Amino acid sequence: MIDVSTVEFRFFVRLLTSRAVIWSQMVVAETLVHRNRLNRQHNQRDCHKENASCELLSSSSSSGTEEEEEDIELSRDLIKYCGWWDGHADVSPHPTVCQIGSNDPDEAAFATRVVQKCGYDGIDLNCECPSDRVAGRCFGAALMKDQDAAVGVVSSMVRIAQSISNEKLPVSVKTRIGVDDNEGFEFISSFVQRLVDAGCNQFVIHARKVYTQGLSPAQNRDIPPIDYPCVYRLMEAFPHCSFLINGGIMSLEHARELAFGSAIKFEEKYGSIEKESCVSNDAYGDHAVPCQRCNLPQGSCLGPPRIAPPNLCGVMVGRLARDRPADLADVDRYFYGETSNPCNSRRELMQKYILFLERVYPRRCCDDDETITLEMVTEMQTPFIPKRQCCSICQEFRDQNSKGIASPIEVGTIAPSENSLGIDPSTVTSAKRQQRQSGKRSKRHEKYDGAKIVTRIVDRALQPTWGILAGEAGQKMFRRVSHQLSREKTVRNCGPA
């Protein structure tokens, strides 16, 4: 989900489940190629070489061919724009899939190499996003109409994924069942067949069609009817391919019925009661949307099959994770058979997330550096050095937060062994700090009116927590107070934690 599945959001979800596969927000392949080119140009200027061999070959070209042919230097910039993080404390990012957007085979090939080098567990091509800034650039949902481009991109991704290492990087495609006037089982089965011929055998199917004109992305997630039977027919038509089903899944109970079938009984507190399904495993073609038996808005059919198809490998949830993250706290036990879950309460979850935020977004209330925090500390060249342990606001927070749990990391006094950049804070000289301060206060500091941490950073860090009390008393007040505090400059400088 664009602007949702950030590093902070994925870390928050990973605290809830160590087994579920998490997708990144869509990474534009063209952006990775562009950032790599800028890094190479910058490095060559630092070399101070004047001979022709030091210049970029065809630097004005945007095809990305040079980046594909030579070994990639995985810079901090590429890692940032690829959305990768290496984990924190005992929390591992794996398994995580990087979703990319592209309509250019060379750029997609380069992105595949970057994704593999970062350490992702898979790569996915987005062929379903209806956003204007995506479909308007001829990828996302536009690839369903330009299938030749989609086939070329997938072929390039598969070729690179199979050649870059002994362990092949899994390639998948996320698509919908129709686009604009192109709809029906014949259309989507033909599209999937072309992608299978290109080498892809893993698909995530959003069981709605998509409209590239006339509906907003939010409306495209609600107005087009959900057609699960069409997805089941796809699974039957392509038995050697694996599928994930997406769309309209708003509870773990519904998700498990889809994944395992309504006839499967589970003897536990979420026990599934066997009931008649509106979908017959023997006659998918006799069932059609609008579904009179489901009787849902827009004629959607959300009924699970009695027995799940063998190549249905799981379900994908988006809005459930965003709007009701606490519902995911039982995923490991409920879906994967673990004896326990990573977090036992909302308080434990929030305390672990606080430790993460303290590490990646240090407090800025107690340092003499005028630099504005615009990114994670792991992406900075030098750390901030506070003048004192904490201000009065920080002290009050730490006094309350330290009761019964380990104290948060005192960021700014990080031991060299804990510093992911390998930088000893004692080596940051006053001259270096003065160099960072000089000339930066006049415009940027006035723009943010004295705040050293921008609102965008605080909002991005707090966004995963906004739905933590969904369905509980105090949810609206929690969100309102959270929003108010993020706009208070004095509190904001104390950091998102």
XYZ file of C-alpha atoms in Angstrom:
497
model
C 0.000 0.000 0.000
C 1.522 3.292 -1.106
C 2.301 5.634 1.825
C 1.189 2.898 4.248
C 3.605 -0.053 4.012
C 6.591 2.007 5.132
C 9.533 0.642 7.102
C 7.825 1.798 10.310
C 4.560 0.059 9.419
C 6.292 -3.169 8.435
C 8.301 -3.191 11.668
C 5.094 -2.626 13.658
C 3.378 -5.542 11.903
C 6.465 -7.715 12.331
C 6.172 -7.180 16.084
C 2.736 -8.799 15.808
C 3.735 -11.753 13.635
C 7.066 -13.379 12.904
C 5.658 -15.819 10.329
C 3.414 -13.851 7.969
C 4.865 -12.541 4.690
C 4.845 -8.735 4.538
C 4.772 -6.744 1.295
C 6.549 -3.414 0.929
C 4.885 -0.405 -0.599
C 5.428 -0.170 -4.337
C 8.967 0.816 -5.324
C 9.254 2.524 -8.713
C 12.022 0.830 -10.684
C 12.782 4.024 -12.591
C 13.548 5.759 -9.277
C 16.148 3.132 -8.374
C 17.827 3.509 -11.760
C 17.837 7.296 -11.395
C 19.237 7.232 -7.851
C 21.952 4.794 -8.876
C 22.962 7.042 -11.755
C 23.149 10.065 -9.457
C 25.293 8.116 -6.980
C 27.688 7.042 -9.726
C 28.005 10.584 -11.002
C 28.667 11.819 -7.475
C 31.308 9.153 -6.872
C 33.031 9.950 -10.152
C 33.187 13.634 -9.313
C 34.869 12.669 -6.055
C 37.434 10.645 -7.995
C 38.647 13.803 -9.768
C 39.437 11.799 -12.854
C 39.378 13.564 -16.155
C 39.912 10.690 -18.535
C 37.048 9.287 -20.532
C 37.086 5.953 -18.720
C 35.803 7.653 -15.585
C 32.702 9.041 -17.279
C 29.332 7.363 -17.297
C 28.603 5.440 -20.443
C 25.549 6.929 -22.116
C 24.653 8.807 -18.943
C 21.769 10.537 -20.685
C 20.076 7.221 -21.398
C 17.291 6.062 -19.054
C 17.182 2.471 -20.163
C 19.134 1.145 -17.193
C 21.139 -1.282 -19.383
C 24.487 -0.241 -17.902
C 23.196 -0.777 -14.370
C 22.052 -4.273 -15.267
C 25.313 -5.361 -16.863
C 27.699 -4.317 -14.124
C 27.871 -5.189 -10.477
C 25.685 -2.978 -8.329
C 27.173 -1.088 -5.426
C 24.397 -1.173 -2.859
C 24.570 2.388 -1.565
C 22.691 3.732 1.441
C 20.601 5.724 -1.026
C 19.482 2.625 -2.939
C 18.634 0.810 0.290
C 16.538 3.769 1.388
C 14.567 4.041 -1.855
C 14.149 0.278 -2.003
C 12.550 0.407 1.445
C 14.792 -2.193 3.062
C 15.684 -2.470 6.752
C 18.014 -5.031 8.334
C 16.062 -5.659 11.491
C 16.192 -4.249 14.999
C 17.169 -6.053 18.203
C 15.671 -9.550 17.907
C 13.087 -8.552 15.264
C 13.887 -9.922 11.798
C 12.353 -8.397 8.653
C 11.988 -11.816 7.006
C 9.949 -12.914 5.187
C 9.336 -9.714 3.206
C 8.483 -9.223 -0.483
C 9.354 -6.053 -2.386
C 6.699 -4.880 -4.823
C 7.904 -2.845 -7.787
C 6.189 -0.798 -10.476
C 7.619 -0.615 -13.972
C 6.819 -0.881 -17.665
C 10.446 -1.041 -18.809
C 12.217 -4.446 -18.903
C 15.693 -2.993 -18.337
C 14.614 -0.910 -15.345
C 12.730 -3.895 -13.913
C 15.854 -6.045 -14.333
C 17.935 -3.501 -12.437
C 15.315 -3.288 -9.690
C 15.336 -7.080 -9.385
C 19.090 -7.048 -8.818
C 18.770 -4.339 -6.152
C 15.930 -6.183 -4.415
C 17.942 -9.397 -4.301
C 21.041 -7.634 -3.028
C 19.085 -5.873 -0.268
C 17.936 -9.233 1.062
C 14.240 -9.392 0.219
C 12.625 -12.825 0.080
C 10.727 -12.177 -3.150
C 9.803 -9.571 -5.739
C 6.323 -8.717 -6.993
C 5.190 -6.721 -10.045
C 2.223 -4.437 -9.454
C -0.326 -4.751 -12.270
C -3.364 -3.475 -10.395
C -2.761 -0.032 -8.840
C -5.271 2.499 -10.281
C -3.622 5.628 -8.840
C -3.167 8.460 -11.359
C 0.508 8.799 -10.472
C 0.963 5.109 -11.305
C -1.491 4.228 -14.089
C -0.841 7.667 -15.612
C 2.791 6.617 -16.090
C 1.684 3.467 -17.927
C 2.355 0.896 -15.245
C 0.272 -0.501 -12.412
C -3.256 -1.218 -13.692
C -2.261 0.097 -17.126
C -0.195 -3.083 -17.636
C -3.394 -5.122 -17.759
C -4.268 -3.233 -20.948
C -0.712 -3.169 -22.305
C -0.056 -6.875 -21.862
C 2.952 -6.907 -24.194
C 4.724 -4.529 -21.804
C 3.715 -6.659 -18.819
C 5.075 -9.806 -20.456
C 8.360 -8.073 -21.295
C 8.813 -6.817 -17.737
C 8.013 -10.204 -16.186
C 10.358 -12.018 -18.575
C 13.167 -9.651 -17.632
C 12.497 -10.049 -13.897
C 12.406 -13.846 -14.136
C 15.617 -13.960 -16.193
C 17.520 -11.876 -13.641
C 15.968 -13.627 -10.637
C 17.106 -17.017 -11.931
C 20.649 -15.904 -12.718
C 21.734 -13.773 -9.777
C 22.195 -16.480 -7.153
C 21.928 -20.147 -6.406
C 18.707 -19.505 -4.492
C 16.312 -18.120 -7.070
C 14.394 -15.020 -6.080
C 10.651 -15.795 -6.342
C 8.825 -13.564 -8.835
C 5.098 -12.919 -8.515
C 2.500 -10.638 -10.113
C -0.327 -8.841 -8.316
C -3.284 -8.148 -10.582
C -7.047 -7.780 -10.635
C -9.661 -9.796 -12.513
C -10.440 -7.044 -15.013
C -9.757 -3.478 -16.054
C -12.225 -0.957 -17.474
C -14.084 -2.658 -20.339
C -11.809 -5.704 -20.269
C -13.474 -8.163 -17.944
C -14.681 -11.724 -17.610
C -12.913 -14.997 -16.975
C -11.629 -15.228 -20.549
C -9.777 -11.926 -20.199
C -8.046 -12.644 -16.890
C -7.228 -16.262 -17.803
C -5.653 -15.095 -21.065
C -3.581 -12.508 -19.186
C -2.422 -15.035 -16.599
C -1.535 -17.508 -19.358
C 0.719 -14.961 -21.036
C 2.456 -14.269 -17.724
C 2.881 -18.002 -17.119
C 4.474 -18.321 -20.548
C 6.838 -15.499 -19.523
C 8.028 -17.570 -16.562
C 5.844 -16.421 -13.656
C 3.937 -19.020 -11.644
C 2.968 -17.055 -8.513
C 0.015 -14.675 -8.530
C -1.774 -12.415 -6.065
C -5.317 -11.853 -7.340
C -7.369 -8.928 -6.094
C -10.862 -10.283 -6.727
C -12.237 -7.037 -8.185
C -11.930 -5.327 -11.528
C -10.331 -1.907 -11.601
C -11.388 1.326 -13.280
C -8.562 3.606 -14.383
C -11.005 6.471 -15.032
C -13.961 7.713 -13.026
C -13.119 6.145 -9.651
C -10.519 7.124 -7.083
C -8.161 4.482 -5.622
C -10.322 4.403 -2.477
C -13.497 3.908 -4.519
C -11.770 1.172 -6.517
C -11.412 -0.736 -3.259
C -15.146 -0.560 -2.489
C -17.378 -0.059 -5.533
C -16.389 -2.853 -7.967
C -17.980 -6.098 -6.737
C -15.791 -8.845 -5.299
C -15.836 -12.041 -7.352
C -14.136 -14.866 -5.453
C -15.580 -17.572 -7.755
C -13.627 -16.088 -10.671
C -10.405 -16.487 -8.672
C -11.302 -20.089 -7.785
C -11.805 -20.828 -11.483
C -8.336 -19.384 -12.170
C -6.850 -21.742 -9.624
C -8.618 -24.641 -11.285
C -7.419 -23.559 -14.753
C -3.772 -23.178 -13.620
C -3.159 -26.037 -11.168
C 0.646 -25.719 -11.392
C 0.588 -22.057 -10.286
C 0.253 -20.800 -6.716
C -2.258 -18.093 -5.793
C -2.983 -15.635 -3.008
C -6.452 -14.114 -2.821
C -6.995 -10.466 -1.876
C -9.957 -8.163 -1.420
C -12.754 -7.799 1.113
C -11.042 -9.735 3.924
C -11.797 -7.906 7.161
C -11.309 -10.550 9.868
C -8.999 -13.443 10.704
C -11.973 -15.795 10.792
C -12.906 -14.932 7.207
C -9.259 -15.134 6.129
C -8.844 -18.625 7.540
C -12.079 -19.863 5.973
C -10.808 -18.658 2.606
C -7.370 -20.197 3.110
C -8.526 -23.596 4.376
C -12.203 -23.871 3.385
C -15.386 -23.543 5.416
C -15.671 -27.306 5.934
C -12.464 -27.430 7.985
C -13.116 -27.307 11.724
C -10.672 -25.901 14.255
C -11.073 -26.825 17.885
C -10.120 -23.587 19.571
C -11.666 -20.333 20.651
C -12.005 -19.191 17.035
C -13.645 -22.507 16.153
C -15.143 -22.457 12.668
C -18.740 -23.670 12.455
C -19.372 -25.666 9.315
C -21.921 -23.896 7.162
C -23.199 -24.042 3.629
C -20.998 -22.183 1.176
C -22.448 -20.250 -1.709
C -19.595 -21.589 -3.848
C -19.640 -25.193 -4.990
C -16.250 -26.753 -5.643
C -17.807 -28.862 -8.380
C -19.476 -26.118 -10.370
C -17.647 -22.789 -10.299
C -19.173 -21.809 -13.646
C -22.758 -22.029 -12.323
C -22.127 -19.219 -9.863
C -21.940 -15.601 -10.982
C -21.802 -12.071 -9.624
C -24.111 -10.455 -8.572
C -24.504 -13.091 -5.873
C -28.053 -13.411 -4.574
C -27.059 -15.808 -1.812
C -24.401 -13.570 -0.271
C -26.734 -10.540 -0.575
C -23.896 -8.039 -0.214
C -23.510 -4.482 -1.592
C -22.662 -4.277 -5.326
C -23.565 -7.967 -5.597
C -20.217 -9.136 -4.189
C -19.555 -12.806 -3.518
C -17.311 -13.382 -0.478
C -18.283 -16.954 0.316
C -15.365 -19.324 0.893
C -15.256 -22.721 -0.791
C -16.029 -25.777 1.308
C -12.570 -27.163 0.536
C -9.876 -24.698 -0.502
C -8.131 -25.383 -3.845
C -4.730 -27.032 -3.294
C -2.885 -24.204 -5.053
C -4.458 -21.503 -2.875
C -1.389 -20.736 -0.759
C -2.819 -17.989 1.417
C -4.667 -14.691 1.629
C -3.516 -11.086 1.566
C -4.990 -8.432 3.841
C -4.412 -4.704 3.483
C -7.025 -2.579 5.189
C -7.327 -5.071 8.042
C -3.639 -4.573 8.852
C -3.893 -0.796 8.467
C -7.186 -0.161 10.287
C -7.210 -2.975 12.873
C -3.573 -4.011 13.440
C -4.326 -5.590 16.827
C -6.381 -8.241 15.000
C -3.097 -9.579 13.597
C -1.728 -10.344 17.065
C -2.961 -13.954 16.862
C -1.774 -14.724 13.310
C 1.173 -16.915 14.282
C -0.910 -19.179 16.499
C -4.143 -18.966 14.506
C -2.676 -19.622 11.034
C 0.734 -21.184 11.564
C 0.143 -23.344 14.637
C 2.694 -21.627 16.884
C 2.277 -22.173 20.607
C 2.410 -18.438 21.350
C 2.420 -15.024 19.696
C 5.237 -12.425 19.756
C 3.188 -9.894 21.772
C 0.668 -10.671 24.483
C -0.881 -7.221 24.867
C -1.194 -3.836 23.214
C 1.021 -2.350 25.907
C 3.829 -4.794 25.176
C 3.488 -4.055 21.463
C 3.683 -0.295 21.965
C 6.648 -0.571 24.351
C 8.636 -2.557 21.778
C 7.711 -0.067 19.065
C 8.833 2.802 21.302
C 12.282 1.238 21.586
C 12.476 1.050 17.794
C 11.429 4.688 17.346
C 13.935 5.854 19.946
C 16.640 4.120 17.949
C 15.805 5.315 14.448
C 14.396 8.794 15.287
C 16.489 10.131 18.189
C 15.150 12.944 20.332
C 16.341 16.367 19.224
C 15.354 18.427 22.265
C 18.763 18.251 23.937
C 21.372 18.754 21.211
C 22.960 21.881 19.812
C 22.755 20.761 16.184
C 20.441 22.786 13.952
C 20.147 20.072 11.283
C 16.551 19.054 10.551
C 15.667 15.370 10.950
C 14.325 14.333 7.545
C 15.148 10.614 7.615
C 16.087 7.694 9.862
C 19.269 7.927 11.885
C 20.528 4.772 10.158
C 20.597 6.786 6.939
C 22.671 9.629 8.447
C 26.410 9.895 8.207
C 26.897 11.132 11.787
C 24.761 10.860 14.932
C 23.363 13.711 17.008
C 25.067 14.281 20.360
C 22.750 15.568 23.117
C 24.055 18.120 25.622
C 22.131 16.532 28.490
C 20.304 13.296 29.201
C 16.785 14.582 28.593
C 14.515 17.591 28.913
C 11.637 17.861 31.386
C 9.180 16.315 28.910
C 11.509 13.404 28.138
C 12.149 12.870 31.824
C 8.451 12.629 32.594
C 7.943 10.155 29.764
C 10.890 7.988 30.788
C 9.850 7.954 34.419
C 6.410 6.694 33.449
C 7.605 4.333 30.736
C 10.342 2.674 32.796
C 7.991 1.172 35.377
C 7.985 -2.577 34.956
C 10.018 -2.658 31.719
C 13.533 -2.101 30.564
C 14.461 1.535 30.033
C 14.424 2.790 26.446
C 17.721 3.153 24.668
C 19.318 6.492 25.434
C 19.847 7.536 21.849
C 22.767 9.866 21.431
C 24.941 7.815 23.769
C 24.929 4.738 21.550
C 27.786 2.357 22.058
C 29.919 1.925 18.917
C 29.015 -1.774 18.759
C 25.299 -0.891 18.647
C 25.682 1.763 16.006
C 24.511 0.243 12.718
C 26.692 2.697 10.816
C 29.813 1.760 12.755
C 30.303 5.381 13.848
C 31.657 6.149 17.298
C 29.876 9.290 18.584
C 33.086 10.342 20.335
C 34.712 10.815 16.936
C 32.189 13.444 15.870
C 34.254 16.565 16.453
C 32.872 19.972 17.259
C 34.218 21.186 13.926
C 32.103 18.587 12.171
C 29.024 19.687 14.098
C 29.749 23.307 13.317
C 30.081 22.402 9.651
C 26.606 20.857 9.707
C 25.153 23.896 11.493
C 26.698 26.610 9.336
C 24.336 28.213 6.866
C 21.446 25.856 7.546
C 19.472 27.757 10.135
C 18.463 30.735 8.043
C 16.018 29.148 5.593
C 15.220 25.586 6.603
C 15.083 26.243 10.361
C 12.815 29.244 9.836
C 10.613 27.126 7.569
C 9.976 24.649 10.383
C 9.739 27.399 13.006
C 12.308 25.936 15.363
C 11.177 22.311 15.110
C 14.053 19.924 14.392
C 11.836 16.941 13.546
C 9.364 17.558 10.723
C 5.687 16.660 11.074
C 5.935 14.241 8.165
C 8.429 12.114 10.092
C 6.278 12.057 13.223
C 3.108 11.214 11.273
C 4.849 8.386 9.426
C 6.102 6.949 12.706
C 2.720 7.230 14.443
C 0.548 6.066 11.533
C 0.919 2.316 12.282
C -0.447 2.890 15.795
C -3.573 4.835 14.828
C -5.761 1.740 14.636
C -4.333 -0.062 17.666
C -7.469 0.652 19.726
C -9.960 0.009 16.907
C -13.183 -1.269 18.404
C -12.125 -0.274 21.916
C -13.138 2.639 24.088
C -10.797 5.594 23.670
C -9.846 5.022 20.018
C -11.002 8.455 18.835
C -9.407 10.227 21.783
C -6.132 8.364 21.231
C -5.971 9.457 17.595
C -6.987 13.033 18.411
C -4.386 13.479 21.155
C -1.744 11.784 19.018
C -2.454 14.242 16.211
C -2.376 17.243 18.546
C 0.935 16.250 20.121
C 2.541 15.693 16.706
C 1.795 19.347 15.886
C 3.291 20.645 19.131
C 6.848 21.699 18.298
C 8.208 21.243 21.813
C 6.926 17.692 22.072
C 7.842 16.923 18.471
C 11.499 17.644 19.155
C 11.420 14.908 21.800
C 10.906 12.425 18.983
C 8.042 10.199 17.790
C 8.573 7.823 20.739
